[in-house]
mmCIF file of C-alpha atoms in Angstrom:
data_model
loop_
_atom_site.group_PDB
_atom_site.id
_atom_site.type_symbol
_atom_site.label_atom_id
_atom_site.label_comp_id
_atom_site.label_asym_id
_atom_site.label_seq_id
_atom_site.Cartn_x
_atom_site.Cartn_y
_atom_site.Cartn_z
ATOM 1 C CA ALA A 1 -0.009 0.005 -0.004
ATOM 2 C CA LEU A 2 1.255 3.471 -0.872
ATOM 3 C CA ARG A 3 1.065 6.345 1.560
ATOM 4 C CA ALA A 4 0.572 9.889 0.233
ATOM 5 C CA TYR A 5 3.803 11.889 0.329
ATOM 6 C CA PRO A 6 3.891 13.458 3.828
ATOM 7 C CA PRO A 7 4.739 17.095 4.252
ATOM 8 C CA GLY A 8 8.439 17.878 5.065
ATOM 9 C CA PRO A 9 11.608 16.112 4.086
ATOM 10 C CA ARG A 10 11.457 12.554 2.870
ATOM 11 C CA LEU A 11 14.189 9.952 3.369
ATOM 12 C CA SER A 12 14.529 6.417 2.086
ATOM 13 C CA VAL A 13 17.274 3.986 3.227
ATOM 14 C CA VAL A 14 18.343 0.796 1.437
ATOM 15 C CA LEU A 15 20.430 -1.623 3.349
ATOM 16 C CA THR A 16 22.518 -3.374 0.817
ATOM 17 C CA GLY A 17 24.265 -6.791 0.674
ATOM 18 C CA VAL A 18 21.985 -8.258 3.348
ATOM 19 C CA GLY A 19 22.808 -11.892 3.978
ATOM 20 C CA ARG A 20 26.567 -11.826 3.421
ATOM 21 C CA ASP A 21 27.234 -11.869 7.186
ATOM 22 C CA ALA A 22 24.959 -14.242 9.109
ATOM 23 C CA ALA A 23 26.060 -12.760 12.370
ATOM 24 C CA LEU A 24 24.331 -9.448 11.430
ATOM 25 C CA MET A 25 20.918 -10.985 10.904
ATOM 26 C CA GLU A 26 19.879 -10.529 14.568
ATOM 27 C CA PRO A 27 20.831 -6.910 14.864
ATOM 28 C CA LEU A 28 19.330 -6.202 11.342
ATOM 29 C CA SER A 29 15.949 -7.490 12.690
ATOM 30 C CA GLY A 30 15.970 -4.551 15.201
ATOM 31 C CA LEU A 31 16.235 -1.850 12.597
ATOM 32 C CA ASP A 32 13.445 0.586 11.600
ATOM 33 C CA VAL A 33 10.611 -1.282 9.796
ATOM 34 C CA ASP A 34 10.613 1.256 6.997
ATOM 35 C CA ILE A 35 14.162 0.486 5.812
ATOM 36 C CA THR A 36 14.291 -1.494 2.551
ATOM 37 C CA PHE A 37 16.566 -4.599 2.618
ATOM 38 C CA ALA A 38 18.474 -5.626 -0.535
ATOM 39 C CA VAL A 39 19.094 -9.340 -0.132
ATOM 40 C CA HIS A 40 22.180 -10.597 -2.171
ATOM 41 C CA ALA A 41 20.645 -12.916 -4.609
ATOM 42 C CA GLY A 42 23.876 -14.749 -5.311
ATOM 43 C CA LEU A 43 24.250 -16.169 -1.813
ATOM 44 C CA GLN A 44 23.482 -19.827 -0.993
ATOM 45 C CA ASP A 45 21.215 -18.693 1.941
ATOM 46 C CA ALA A 46 19.387 -15.984 -0.010
ATOM 47 C CA PRO A 47 15.956 -17.770 0.024
ATOM 48 C CA ALA A 48 16.095 -18.297 3.721
ATOM 49 C CA VAL A 49 17.241 -14.774 4.486
ATOM 50 C CA ALA A 50 14.437 -13.351 2.303
ATOM 51 C CA ARG A 51 11.782 -15.448 3.930
ATOM 52 C CA ARG A 52 13.024 -14.432 7.349
ATOM 53 C CA LEU A 53 12.805 -10.733 6.633
ATOM 54 C CA VAL A 54 9.426 -10.980 4.872
ATOM 55 C CA ALA A 55 8.089 -12.860 7.879
ATOM 56 C CA THR A 56 8.940 -9.869 10.109
ATOM 57 C CA GLY A 57 7.220 -7.430 7.777
ATOM 58 C CA ARG A 58 10.331 -6.045 6.102
ATOM 59 C CA GLU A 59 10.406 -4.853 2.550
ATOM 60 C CA ILE A 60 13.002 -6.651 0.561
ATOM 61 C CA ILE A 61 14.536 -6.309 -3.005
ATOM 62 C CA ALA A 62 16.742 -8.651 -4.896
ATOM 63 C CA HIS A 63 20.366 -7.474 -4.964
ATOM 64 C CA LEU A 64 21.414 -8.646 -8.445
ATOM 65 C CA PRO A 65 25.157 -9.269 -9.015
ATOM 66 C CA MET A 66 26.257 -7.269 -12.123
ATOM 67 C CA GLU A 67 29.529 -6.932 -13.926
ATOM 68 C CA PRO A 68 31.756 -4.290 -12.317
ATOM 69 C CA ARG A 69 33.744 -1.750 -14.265
ATOM 70 C CA ARG A 70 36.930 -3.807 -13.585
ATOM 71 C CA PRO A 71 37.526 -7.120 -11.862
ATOM 72 C CA VAL A 72 37.510 -7.024 -8.114
ATOM 73 C CA ALA A 73 40.600 -8.503 -6.459
ATOM 74 C CA GLY A 74 39.921 -11.768 -4.585
ATOM 75 C CA GLU A 75 36.301 -12.070 -5.836
ATOM 76 C CA SER A 76 35.317 -14.907 -8.211
ATOM 77 C CA GLN A 77 31.551 -14.412 -7.980
ATOM 78 C CA ARG A 78 29.408 -14.825 -11.116
ATOM 79 C CA TYR A 79 27.817 -11.711 -12.552
ATOM 80 C CA LEU A 80 25.271 -10.718 -15.113
ATOM 81 C CA ALA A 81 27.874 -9.744 -17.674
ATOM 82 C CA THR A 82 28.080 -7.828 -20.961
ATOM 83 C CA SER A 83 29.629 -11.037 -22.503
ATOM 84 C CA MET A 84 26.224 -12.702 -22.153
ATOM 85 C CA SER A 85 23.552 -12.692 -24.832
ATOM 86 C CA VAL A 86 20.279 -10.836 -23.988
ATOM 87 C CA GLU A 87 18.559 -14.203 -23.766
ATOM 88 C CA THR A 88 21.078 -15.311 -21.145
ATOM 89 C CA ILE A 89 20.737 -12.090 -19.227
ATOM 90 C CA GLU A 90 16.983 -12.558 -19.069
ATOM 91 C CA ARG A 91 17.243 -16.230 -17.982
ATOM 92 C CA GLU A 92 19.844 -15.396 -15.304
ATOM 93 C CA THR A 93 17.865 -12.402 -14.003
ATOM 94 C CA ALA A 94 14.732 -14.577 -13.624
ATOM 95 C CA ALA A 95 16.807 -17.203 -11.709
ATOM 96 C CA TYR A 96 18.183 -14.598 -9.372
ATOM 97 C CA LEU A 97 14.753 -13.298 -8.666
ATOM 98 C CA GLU A 98 13.481 -16.747 -7.764
ATOM 99 C CA ARG A 99 16.214 -16.867 -5.172
ATOM 100 C CA VAL A 100 14.671 -13.945 -3.310
ATOM 101 C CA PRO A 101 11.064 -14.787 -2.681
ATOM 102 C CA GLY A 102 8.927 -11.824 -1.711
ATOM 103 C CA ALA A 103 11.135 -9.249 -3.423
ATOM 104 C CA VAL A 104 9.132 -6.253 -4.547
ATOM 105 C CA GLY A 105 11.956 -4.776 -6.570
ATOM 106 C CA ALA A 106 15.609 -5.343 -7.591
ATOM 107 C CA ASP A 107 18.841 -3.362 -7.585
ATOM 108 C CA ASN A 108 22.402 -3.769 -8.779
ATOM 109 C CA HIS A 109 25.329 -5.260 -6.748
ATOM 110 C CA ARG A 110 28.369 -3.524 -8.409
ATOM 111 C CA GLY A 111 27.370 -3.202 -12.051
ATOM 112 C CA GLY A 112 29.707 -0.348 -13.019
ATOM 113 C CA ARG A 113 30.030 -1.862 -16.459
ATOM 114 C CA LEU A 114 26.692 -3.647 -16.983
ATOM 115 C CA THR A 115 24.587 -0.665 -15.978
ATOM 116 C CA THR A 116 26.171 1.388 -18.745
ATOM 117 C CA SER A 117 24.975 -1.085 -21.500
ATOM 118 C CA ARG A 118 21.529 -0.198 -22.598
ATOM 119 C CA VAL A 119 21.035 -3.513 -24.491
ATOM 120 C CA HIS A 120 21.957 -5.583 -21.466
ATOM 121 C CA MET A 121 19.989 -3.507 -19.010
ATOM 122 C CA GLN A 122 16.998 -3.895 -21.479
ATOM 123 C CA GLY A 123 17.277 -7.609 -20.901
ATOM 124 C CA VAL A 124 17.301 -7.218 -17.094
ATOM 125 C CA LEU A 125 14.405 -4.682 -17.108
ATOM 126 C CA SER A 126 12.219 -6.792 -19.459
ATOM 127 C CA VAL A 127 12.177 -9.467 -16.811
ATOM 128 C CA LEU A 128 11.340 -6.955 -14.032
ATOM 129 C CA ALA A 129 8.545 -5.503 -16.207
ATOM 130 C CA ALA A 130 6.999 -8.897 -16.759
ATOM 131 C CA ARG A 131 6.913 -9.518 -13.025
ATOM 132 C CA GLY A 132 5.712 -6.100 -12.054
ATOM 133 C CA VAL A 133 8.661 -5.249 -9.743
ATOM 134 C CA PHE A 134 10.552 -1.973 -9.700
ATOM 135 C CA PHE A 135 14.304 -1.252 -10.197
ATOM 136 C CA PHE A 136 16.598 0.733 -7.795
ATOM 137 C CA ASP A 137 19.606 2.155 -9.604
ATOM 138 C CA GLY A 138 22.549 2.090 -7.086
ATOM 139 C CA ARG A 139 24.505 4.509 -9.391
ATOM 140 C CA THR A 140 27.713 2.513 -9.317
ATOM 141 C CA SER A 141 28.705 4.403 -12.423
ATOM 142 C CA ASP A 142 28.046 8.018 -13.421
ATOM 143 C CA ALA A 143 27.326 6.629 -16.876
ATOM 144 C CA SER A 144 24.519 4.332 -15.709
ATOM 145 C CA VAL A 145 21.686 4.091 -18.220
ATOM 146 C CA ALA A 146 19.558 2.042 -15.849
ATOM 147 C CA THR A 147 17.146 4.770 -14.687
ATOM 148 C CA ALA A 148 16.470 6.088 -18.270
ATOM 149 C CA THR A 149 16.100 2.498 -19.626
ATOM 150 C CA ALA A 150 13.725 1.557 -16.873
ATOM 151 C CA ARG A 151 11.514 4.541 -17.551
ATOM 152 C CA ALA A 152 11.514 3.768 -21.236
ATOM 153 C CA ASN A 153 10.295 0.313 -20.523
ATOM 154 C CA GLY A 154 7.608 1.288 -18.088
ATOM 155 C CA VAL A 155 9.485 -0.019 -15.004
ATOM 156 C CA ARG A 156 9.075 1.982 -11.845
ATOM 157 C CA VAL A 157 12.498 3.242 -10.751
ATOM 158 C CA ALA A 158 14.361 5.349 -8.233
ATOM 159 C CA ALA A 159 18.076 6.151 -7.955
ATOM 160 C CA ARG A 160 20.591 6.556 -5.175
ATOM 161 C CA SER A 161 21.571 10.075 -4.103
ATOM 162 C CA HIS A 162 23.902 9.113 -1.149
ATOM 163 C CA ARG A 163 25.917 6.271 0.236
ATOM 164 C CA LEU A 164 26.975 5.202 3.748
ATOM 165 C CA SER A 165 30.106 3.114 4.044
ATOM 166 C CA GLY A 166 33.516 3.009 5.558
ATOM 167 C CA ASP A 167 34.656 3.709 9.085
ATOM 168 C CA ALA A 168 32.829 5.712 11.757
ATOM 169 C CA VAL A 169 34.539 9.021 10.722
ATOM 170 C CA ALA A 170 33.602 8.606 7.081
ATOM 171 C CA ILE A 171 30.040 7.665 7.897
ATOM 172 C CA ASP A 172 29.558 10.647 10.219
ATOM 173 C CA THR A 173 30.624 12.898 7.391
ATOM 174 C CA GLN A 174 28.261 11.132 5.012
ATOM 175 C CA LEU A 175 25.331 11.425 7.443
ATOM 176 C CA LYS A 176 25.915 15.151 7.663
ATOM 177 C CA ALA A 177 25.725 15.395 3.841
ATOM 178 C CA VAL A 178 22.452 13.570 3.846
ATOM 179 C CA GLU A 179 21.087 16.055 6.361
ATOM 180 C CA VAL A 180 22.170 18.961 4.292
ATOM 181 C CA ALA A 181 20.317 17.460 1.267
ATOM 182 C CA LEU A 182 17.131 16.871 3.281
ATOM 183 C CA ALA A 183 17.262 20.500 4.381
ATOM 184 C CA LEU A 184 18.016 21.929 0.932
ATOM 185 C CA GLU A 185 16.296 19.581 -1.420
ATOM 186 C CA GLY A 186 13.681 17.897 0.808
ATOM 187 C CA HIS A 187 14.500 14.336 -0.094
ATOM 188 C CA ALA A 188 17.331 11.792 -0.162
ATOM 189 C CA VAL A 189 17.761 8.102 -1.075
ATOM 190 C CA VAL A 190 20.597 6.431 0.890
ATOM 191 C CA VAL A 191 22.414 3.245 0.117
ATOM 192 C CA ALA A 192 23.955 1.841 3.335
ATOM 193 C CA GLU A 193 26.156 -1.224 3.478
ATOM 194 C CA ALA A 194 25.056 -3.919 5.948
ATOM 195 C CA SER A 195 28.020 -3.527 8.399
ATOM 196 C CA THR A 196 28.380 -3.396 12.159
ATOM 197 C CA THR A 197 29.401 0.263 11.947
ATOM 198 C CA VAL A 198 26.368 1.258 9.875
ATOM 199 C CA ILE A 199 24.049 -0.711 11.975
ATOM 200 C CA GLY A 200 25.479 0.780 15.059
ATOM 201 C CA VAL A 201 24.653 4.461 13.989
ATOM 202 C CA LEU A 202 21.451 4.065 12.024
ATOM 203 C CA PRO A 203 18.893 3.656 14.806
ATOM 204 C CA ARG A 204 19.872 6.786 16.730
ATOM 205 C CA TRP A 205 20.296 8.827 13.505
ATOM 206 C CA LEU A 206 16.854 7.855 12.166
ATOM 207 C CA GLN A 207 15.220 8.501 15.492
ATOM 208 C CA ALA A 208 16.759 11.984 15.571
ATOM 209 C CA LEU A 209 15.510 12.722 12.097
ATOM 210 C CA ARG A 210 11.930 11.503 12.882
ATOM 211 C CA SER A 211 11.963 13.847 15.863
ATOM 212 C CA ARG A 212 12.627 16.624 13.383
ATOM 213 C CA ARG A 213 9.633 15.511 11.217
ATOM 214 C CA VAL A 214 11.708 13.818 8.473
ATOM 215 C CA SER A 215 9.598 10.962 7.164
ATOM 216 C CA LEU A 216 11.169 7.556 6.348
ATOM 217 C CA LEU A 217 9.570 5.895 3.316
ATOM 218 C CA ARG A 218 10.215 2.458 1.811
ATOM 219 C CA LEU A 219 11.491 2.309 -1.731
ATOM 220 C CA SER A 220 8.162 0.973 -2.949
ATOM 221 C CA GLU A 221 6.638 4.347 -1.842
ATOM 222 C CA ILE A 222 8.936 6.549 -3.842
ATOM 223 C CA VAL A 223 9.494 4.685 -7.172
ATOM 224 C CA LEU A 224 7.834 6.427 -10.073
#
């Protein structure tokens, strides 16, 4: 169900890479219910993680592994890649979505290269369109065509404006930048990595924003 946009600043938070660290699942369950959880579709336990979150009323999306701009050292994970045919992209995308039951949308894990290829993103988005789910563009590349391609294909879409990652000092600086955007622009869409540091600061920060009449909306409530 969609809520009408409330007056005042609006914030959406996407917790990304959920499921990579099993030890974080318990603290994750205590976070604000209006945070959207991006469950990594390439993980063995992805179906179980997705069902656990859905059972607690959380909104989840499928975190689709996509080809980065350049190889990541020490990572041999399989990606949706520009070397694949469009038919293979469609088949693999559908398979990834099946691994995240209850997902109302999808976003990109990495994808600095794939999200710049209109023809390959067309393959991904055609699957999302057929299933009636939205796409969230994590903006891992300034050259991403994902948002424009989604709109051209009638797929509801939103895009990241800020990111939270790194150590406590870096995150504190990033949080202040989000607060400036909320004050000046009235909205922000934040991607936060599922880490101990991020989980440690989010509850207090969100509570403080709510006390200042900032509304926290799920991704499904802002995609257009």
